[in-house]
Coordinates of C-alpha atoms and ligand atoms in Angstrom, one line a residue:
M10 CA 0.0 0.0 0.0
I11 CA 1.1 3.5 -0.7
L12 CA 0.6 6.2 1.9
V13 CA 0.0 9.7 0.4
T14 CA 0.2 12.6 2.9
G15 CA -1.5 15.7 1.8
G16 CA -3.5 13.7 -0.8
A17 CA -6.4 16.1 -0.9
G18 CA -4.1 19.0 -2.0
Y19 CA -3.3 20.3 -5.4
I20 CA -0.5 18.0 -6.5
G21 CA -1.4 15.3 -4.0
S22 CA -4.9 14.8 -5.5
H23 CA -3.7 14.7 -9.1
T24 CA -1.1 12.0 -8.0
V25 CA -3.7 10.0 -6.2
V26 CA -5.7 9.9 -9.4
E27 CA -2.7 8.6 -11.3
L28 CA -1.9 6.0 -8.6
L29 CA -5.5 4.7 -8.6
N30 CA -5.5 4.6 -12.4
E31 CA -2.4 2.4 -12.2
G32 CA -4.3 0.0 -10.0
K33 CA -2.4 0.9 -6.8
D34 CA -3.7 0.6 -3.3
V35 CA -3.7 4.0 -1.8
I36 CA -4.2 5.5 1.7
V37 CA -4.6 9.2 2.0
I38 CA -4.1 11.4 5.0
D39 CA -4.9 15.1 5.1
N40 CA -5.9 17.6 7.7
F41 CA -7.6 19.9 5.1
S42 CA -5.5 22.9 6.3
N43 CA -5.3 24.0 2.6
S44 CA -7.7 21.6 0.9
K45 CA -11.3 20.4 0.8
K46 CA -13.1 17.1 1.7
Q47 CA -15.0 17.3 -1.6
T48 CA -11.7 16.7 -3.5
L49 CA -11.7 13.1 -2.2
D50 CA -15.1 12.5 -3.8
S51 CA -13.9 14.1 -7.0
I52 CA -10.9 11.7 -7.1
K53 CA -13.3 8.7 -6.7
K54 CA -15.6 10.1 -9.4
I55 CA -12.7 10.5 -11.8
T56 CA -11.1 7.1 -11.2
N57 CA -14.2 5.1 -10.2
K58 CA -12.0 3.7 -7.5
D59 CA -12.0 3.9 -3.7
F60 CA -9.2 4.4 -1.2
K61 CA -8.8 4.6 2.5
F62 CA -8.7 8.0 4.2
Y63 CA -7.7 9.4 7.6
E64 CA -8.3 13.0 8.6
I65 CA -5.2 13.6 10.6
D66 CA -2.4 16.0 10.9
Y67 CA 1.0 14.4 10.1
L68 CA 2.4 16.1 13.2
D69 CA 0.2 14.0 15.4
R70 CA 2.5 11.1 16.0
E71 CA 0.0 9.0 17.9
K72 CA -2.6 9.1 15.1
L73 CA 0.0 8.7 12.4
E74 CA 1.3 5.5 14.1
K75 CA -2.2 4.2 14.1
V76 CA -2.3 4.4 10.3
F77 CA 1.0 2.5 10.1
K78 CA -0.3 -0.1 12.6
E79 CA -3.6 -0.6 10.8
N80 CA -2.2 -0.9 7.3
Q81 CA 0.6 -2.7 5.4
I82 CA 2.4 0.3 4.0
D83 CA 5.2 -0.2 1.6
S84 CA 6.0 3.3 0.6
V85 CA 5.2 6.9 1.3
I86 CA 4.8 10.0 -0.9
N87 CA 4.9 13.2 1.2
F88 CA 2.8 16.1 -0.2
A89 CA 1.9 17.5 3.2
G90 CA 3.3 20.9 3.8
F91 CA 2.7 24.6 3.5
K92 CA 3.7 26.1 0.2
A93 CA 3.1 29.9 0.0
V94 CA 6.3 31.8 -0.4
G95 CA 5.0 35.2 0.8
E96 CA 3.2 33.7 3.8
S97 CA 6.3 31.8 4.8
V98 CA 8.1 35.1 5.3
I99 CA 5.4 36.4 7.6
K100 CA 5.0 33.1 9.5
P101 CA 8.4 31.4 9.5
L102 CA 7.9 29.3 12.6
D103 CA 4.6 27.8 11.2
Y104 CA 6.5 26.8 8.1
Y105 CA 9.5 25.3 9.9
I106 CA 7.2 23.5 12.3
N107 CA 4.7 22.2 9.8
N108 CA 7.1 21.3 7.0
I109 CA 10.2 20.1 8.9
S110 CA 8.7 18.7 12.1
G111 CA 6.1 17.1 10.0
A112 CA 8.6 15.4 7.7
L113 CA 10.7 14.4 10.8
T114 CA 7.7 12.8 12.5
L115 CA 6.7 11.0 9.4
L116 CA 10.2 9.6 8.8
D117 CA 10.6 8.6 12.4
V118 CA 7.3 6.7 12.4
M119 CA 8.3 5.1 9.0
K120 CA 11.6 4.0 10.6
K121 CA 9.7 2.5 13.6
Y122 CA 7.4 0.5 11.3
N123 CA 10.3 -0.4 9.0
V124 CA 8.8 1.4 5.9
K125 CA 11.8 2.8 4.1
K126 CA 10.6 3.9 0.6
F127 CA 10.0 7.6 0.5
V128 CA 9.2 10.1 -2.3
F129 CA 9.6 13.8 -1.3
S130 CA 8.2 16.9 -3.0
S131 CA 11.0 19.3 -3.3
S132 CA 11.3 22.4 -5.5
A133 CA 13.5 24.2 -8.0
T134 CA 13.6 26.9 -5.3
V135 CA 16.5 24.9 -3.7
Y136 CA 18.8 26.1 -6.5
G137 CA 18.5 29.7 -5.4
E138 CA 20.0 31.9 -8.0
P139 CA 20.8 29.1 -10.5
E140 CA 24.4 28.3 -11.3
K141 CA 23.5 27.6 -14.9
I142 CA 20.5 27.4 -17.2
P143 CA 19.1 24.9 -18.0
I144 CA 19.4 23.6 -14.4
T145 CA 20.8 20.1 -13.9
E146 CA 20.5 18.2 -10.7
D147 CA 24.2 18.6 -9.9
C148 CA 24.0 22.4 -9.8
K149 CA 24.8 23.8 -6.4
I150 CA 21.9 24.2 -4.1
G151 CA 21.3 26.8 -1.4
G152 CA 20.7 30.6 -1.2
T153 CA 17.0 30.2 -0.8
T154 CA 15.3 33.5 -0.3
N155 CA 12.3 32.6 2.0
P156 CA 11.5 30.1 4.8
Y157 CA 9.3 28.0 2.5
G158 CA 12.3 27.4 0.2
T159 CA 14.6 26.8 3.1
T160 CA 12.3 24.1 4.5
K161 CA 12.7 22.2 1.2
L162 CA 16.5 22.7 1.3
Y163 CA 16.7 21.4 5.0
I164 CA 14.4 18.4 4.4
E165 CA 16.6 17.4 1.4
Q166 CA 19.6 17.6 3.8
I167 CA 17.8 15.5 6.4
L168 CA 17.0 12.9 3.8
K169 CA 20.7 12.8 2.6
D170 CA 21.9 12.4 6.2
L171 CA 19.3 9.7 6.9
Y172 CA 20.4 7.8 3.8
K173 CA 24.0 8.1 4.7
S174 CA 23.3 6.6 8.2
D175 CA 21.3 3.7 6.8
N176 CA 21.4 2.8 3.1
T177 CA 18.4 0.5 3.4
W178 CA 16.3 3.6 2.9
D179 CA 15.3 4.2 -0.7
I180 CA 14.5 7.8 -1.4
V181 CA 13.5 9.9 -4.4
I182 CA 13.7 13.7 -4.1
L183 CA 11.6 15.4 -6.9
R184 CA 12.4 19.0 -7.6
Y185 CA 9.3 20.5 -9.2
F186 CA 9.5 23.5 -11.4
N187 CA 6.3 25.5 -11.8
P188 CA 3.2 23.2 -11.6
V189 CA 0.1 24.6 -13.3
G190 CA -3.2 23.5 -14.8
S191 CA -5.7 20.9 -13.7
H192 CA -7.0 17.5 -14.4
E193 CA -8.8 17.6 -17.8
S194 CA -12.1 16.4 -16.1
G195 CA -12.3 19.8 -14.4
L196 CA -13.2 18.0 -11.2
I197 CA -10.0 18.7 -9.3
G198 CA -7.7 21.7 -9.6
E199 CA -5.8 24.5 -7.9
E200 CA -7.6 26.5 -5.3
P201 CA -5.3 28.9 -3.4
N202 CA -6.8 30.6 -0.4
G203 CA -7.3 34.4 -0.8
I204 CA -5.6 36.4 -3.5
P205 CA -3.2 34.1 -5.4
N206 CA 0.5 34.7 -5.4
N207 CA 1.4 32.5 -8.4
L208 CA 1.0 33.5 -12.0
M209 CA -1.5 31.0 -13.4
P210 CA -4.1 31.2 -10.6
Y211 CA -3.8 35.0 -10.8
I212 CA -4.3 35.0 -14.6
V213 CA -7.4 32.7 -14.2
R214 CA -9.0 35.1 -11.7
V215 CA -8.3 38.1 -13.9
A216 CA -9.8 36.3 -16.9
S217 CA -12.9 35.4 -14.8
R218 CA -13.1 39.0 -13.6
Q219 CA -12.7 38.2 -10.0
L220 CA -9.6 40.4 -10.0
K221 CA -9.2 43.5 -12.1
E222 CA -5.8 43.1 -13.7
L223 CA -2.5 41.2 -13.6
S224 CA 0.6 43.0 -12.3
I225 CA 3.6 41.8 -14.2
F226 CA 6.5 41.9 -11.8
G227 CA 9.2 43.6 -13.9
N228 CA 9.8 43.9 -17.6
D229 CA 13.4 44.8 -17.4
Y230 CA 14.9 41.4 -16.7
D231 CA 17.6 40.0 -19.0
T232 CA 15.1 37.8 -20.9
K233 CA 13.7 37.9 -24.4
D234 CA 10.8 40.3 -23.5
G235 CA 12.1 41.5 -20.2
T236 CA 9.6 39.5 -18.1
G237 CA 10.5 36.5 -15.9
V238 CA 11.0 33.1 -17.5
R239 CA 9.9 29.8 -15.9
D240 CA 9.4 26.2 -16.6
Y241 CA 5.7 25.6 -16.3
I242 CA 4.7 22.0 -16.1
H243 CA 1.2 20.5 -16.3
V244 CA 0.2 19.0 -12.9
V245 CA -0.9 15.8 -14.6
D246 CA 2.6 15.3 -16.1
L247 CA 4.0 16.1 -12.7
A248 CA 1.7 13.6 -11.0
K249 CA 2.9 10.9 -13.5
G250 CA 6.5 11.6 -12.5
H251 CA 5.6 10.3 -9.0
I252 CA 4.4 6.9 -10.4
K253 CA 7.8 6.6 -12.2
A254 CA 9.6 7.5 -9.0
L255 CA 7.8 4.7 -7.2
Q256 CA 8.7 2.3 -10.0
K257 CA 12.3 3.3 -9.6
L258 CA 12.3 2.6 -5.9
E259 CA 10.8 -0.9 -6.6
K260 CA 13.7 -1.9 -8.8
D261 CA 16.7 0.2 -7.7
Q262 CA 18.1 1.0 -4.3
G263 CA 19.5 4.4 -3.3
L264 CA 18.8 8.1 -2.9
F265 CA 17.9 9.7 -6.2
I266 CA 17.2 13.3 -7.2
Y267 CA 15.3 14.4 -10.3
N268 CA 14.1 17.7 -11.8
L269 CA 10.5 17.5 -12.9
G270 CA 10.1 20.2 -15.6
T271 CA 9.5 20.4 -19.3
G272 CA 12.9 21.9 -20.1
N273 CA 11.1 24.9 -21.8
G274 CA 11.2 28.4 -20.5
Y275 CA 8.2 30.7 -21.1
S276 CA 8.0 34.3 -20.1
V277 CA 5.1 36.0 -18.2
L278 CA 4.0 37.6 -21.5
D279 CA 4.1 34.2 -23.3
M280 CA 1.8 32.9 -20.7
V281 CA -0.6 35.8 -20.9
K282 CA -0.8 35.6 -24.7
T283 CA -1.2 31.8 -24.8
F284 CA -3.9 32.0 -22.2
E285 CA -5.8 34.6 -24.2
K286 CA -5.4 32.7 -27.4
V287 CA -6.6 29.4 -26.0
T288 CA -9.5 30.6 -23.9
G289 CA -10.6 33.7 -25.9
K290 CA -10.6 35.7 -22.6
K291 CA -8.8 39.0 -22.1
V292 CA -6.2 39.3 -19.4
P293 CA -5.6 43.0 -18.8
Y294 CA -2.2 43.7 -17.2
K295 CA 0.1 46.4 -16.1
I296 CA 3.8 46.5 -15.6
A297 CA 4.7 46.7 -11.9
P298 CA 8.0 46.7 -10.0
R299 CA 10.0 43.5 -9.7
R300 CA 8.9 41.2 -6.8
E301 CA 11.6 40.7 -4.1
G302 CA 13.3 37.4 -4.3
D303 CA 12.4 36.7 -7.9
I304 CA 15.0 35.6 -10.4
A305 CA 15.0 36.3 -14.1
T306 CA 15.1 32.8 -15.6
C307 CA 14.6 29.4 -14.2
Y308 CA 14.1 26.2 -16.3
S309 CA 15.1 22.7 -16.0
D310 CA 17.2 20.2 -17.9
P311 CA 14.9 17.2 -17.5
T312 CA 17.3 14.7 -19.2
K313 CA 18.1 12.7 -16.0
A314 CA 14.4 12.0 -15.3
K315 CA 13.9 10.9 -18.9
K316 CA 16.9 8.6 -18.8
E317 CA 16.5 7.1 -15.4
L318 CA 12.8 7.3 -14.8
N319 CA 11.6 7.0 -18.4
W320 CA 9.5 10.0 -17.7
E321 CA 8.9 13.1 -19.9
A322 CA 6.4 15.9 -19.8
T323 CA 4.1 15.7 -22.8
K324 CA 1.6 18.5 -22.3
T325 CA 2.0 21.9 -23.8
L326 CA 1.6 25.5 -22.5
E327 CA -1.8 25.5 -24.4
D328 CA -2.9 22.4 -22.5
M329 CA -1.9 24.0 -19.2
C330 CA -3.9 27.2 -20.0
K331 CA -6.9 25.2 -21.3
D332 CA -7.1 22.9 -18.3
A333 CA -6.6 25.7 -15.8
W334 CA -9.5 27.6 -17.3
N335 CA -11.7 24.5 -17.7
Y336 CA -11.5 24.0 -13.9
I337 CA -12.8 27.5 -13.3
E338 CA -15.6 27.2 -15.8
K339 CA -16.7 23.8 -14.5
N340 CA -16.7 25.1 -11.0
G341 CA -19.0 28.0 -11.6
K342 CA -16.4 30.7 -10.9
K343 CA -16.7 32.4 -14.3
Ligands
UFG5 N1 4.4 36.9 -11.8 C1 3.8 38.1 -12.1 N2 2.7 38.5 -11.5 C2 2.0 37.8 -10.6 C3 2.6 36.5 -10.2 C4 3.8 36.1 -10.8 O1 4.4 38.8 -13.0 O2 1.0 38.2 -10.1 C5 5.6 36.4 -12.4 C6 6.8 36.2 -11.4 O3 7.5 37.4 -11.3 C7 7.6 35.1 -12.1 C8 6.5 34.3 -12.8 O4 5.4 35.1 -12.9 O5 8.4 35.7 -13.1 C9 6.1 33.0 -12.0 O6 5.8 33.4 -10.7 P1 5.1 32.4 -9.7 O7 4.8 33.1 -8.4 O8 4.0 31.7 -10.4 O9 6.2 31.2 -9.5 P2 7.7 31.3 -8.9 O10 8.6 30.9 -10.0 O11 8.0 32.6 -8.3 O12 7.6 30.3 -7.7 C10 7.3 28.9 -8.0 C11 6.5 28.4 -6.8 C12 7.4 28.2 -5.6 C13 8.7 27.5 -6.0 C14 9.3 28.1 -7.2 C15 10.4 27.1 -7.7 O13 5.5 29.2 -6.4 O14 6.8 27.4 -4.7 O15 8.4 28.2 -8.3 O16 11.2 27.7 -8.7 F1 9.5 27.5 -5.0

């Protein structure tokens, strides 16, 4: 059985769908701190399959142990964690406690129950100001600019230390680039609380007239049109990367690190234009000052994941825009 923490969240829910589609036995835990119960029903509707669910906080060791006692767990995918960059600057302790103590509690319970296969959601943010573009996994890491990013960096270090102390652990660290879009059914998707910080959810709300206009944070970067360049990846492609990571752990032993990105860099203006073309909706924007902590360009070299995991992103920027918009249309937020 595969335990998925944070399985009702954005990336977690899309991954649970792919796991169920692959015929895997899944147990989800979530405390709904940034997700909804309804997502669990949507997953069942999409897949026509059922799974076990516990409403618990992964920091609650006693309840977490109960899950391990009651089930024969073989591997764990950890999606539980806070993820808002700006909020992490305001509430650093919340982020360090939830993300790091949560991961530590989970790993310690796994150790106790002798479950040693672990897939961790890391982020391209660990590369800080990237050493080179496209970014390969052996680029130096560090220099994170906010507590959220630092929790990812520290947890990576904890996992490396753990593996060094006991190489019977099998660990995959996945460094996500910029996940966007939604499942094509429109039943699950991204729902940030409050005003979104990230580009795609913001664009979607401008297009649906919930927000007036997009602020483009800087048009004087050293990029083709002056706006920031990122490696946007469709969340379903990303979810499939986790299936491949589990397959890797079933056949090979070790600690492995992979970039999950498309290898393409698109600017903010590319994104706005593509969104407008695909959806026929207008996205009014203005140029605003640069956002603190942003870098000009960040995109992956995904070769290692292709070679070792046999994984490759297949969806285009058009697919990402279409599916992000479809979710909003289907959910009556137009
Ligand atoms: N942007 C705008 N206006 C907005 C929002 C974003 O112009 O309202 C721009 C940003 O300046 C940047 C690009 O759009 O150039 C993408 O910004 P996002 O906030 O969507 O994404 P980031 O690349 O800043 O951060 C994302 C995730 C982090 C993760 C990081 C890894 O949000 O969790 O990628 O590289 F750490």
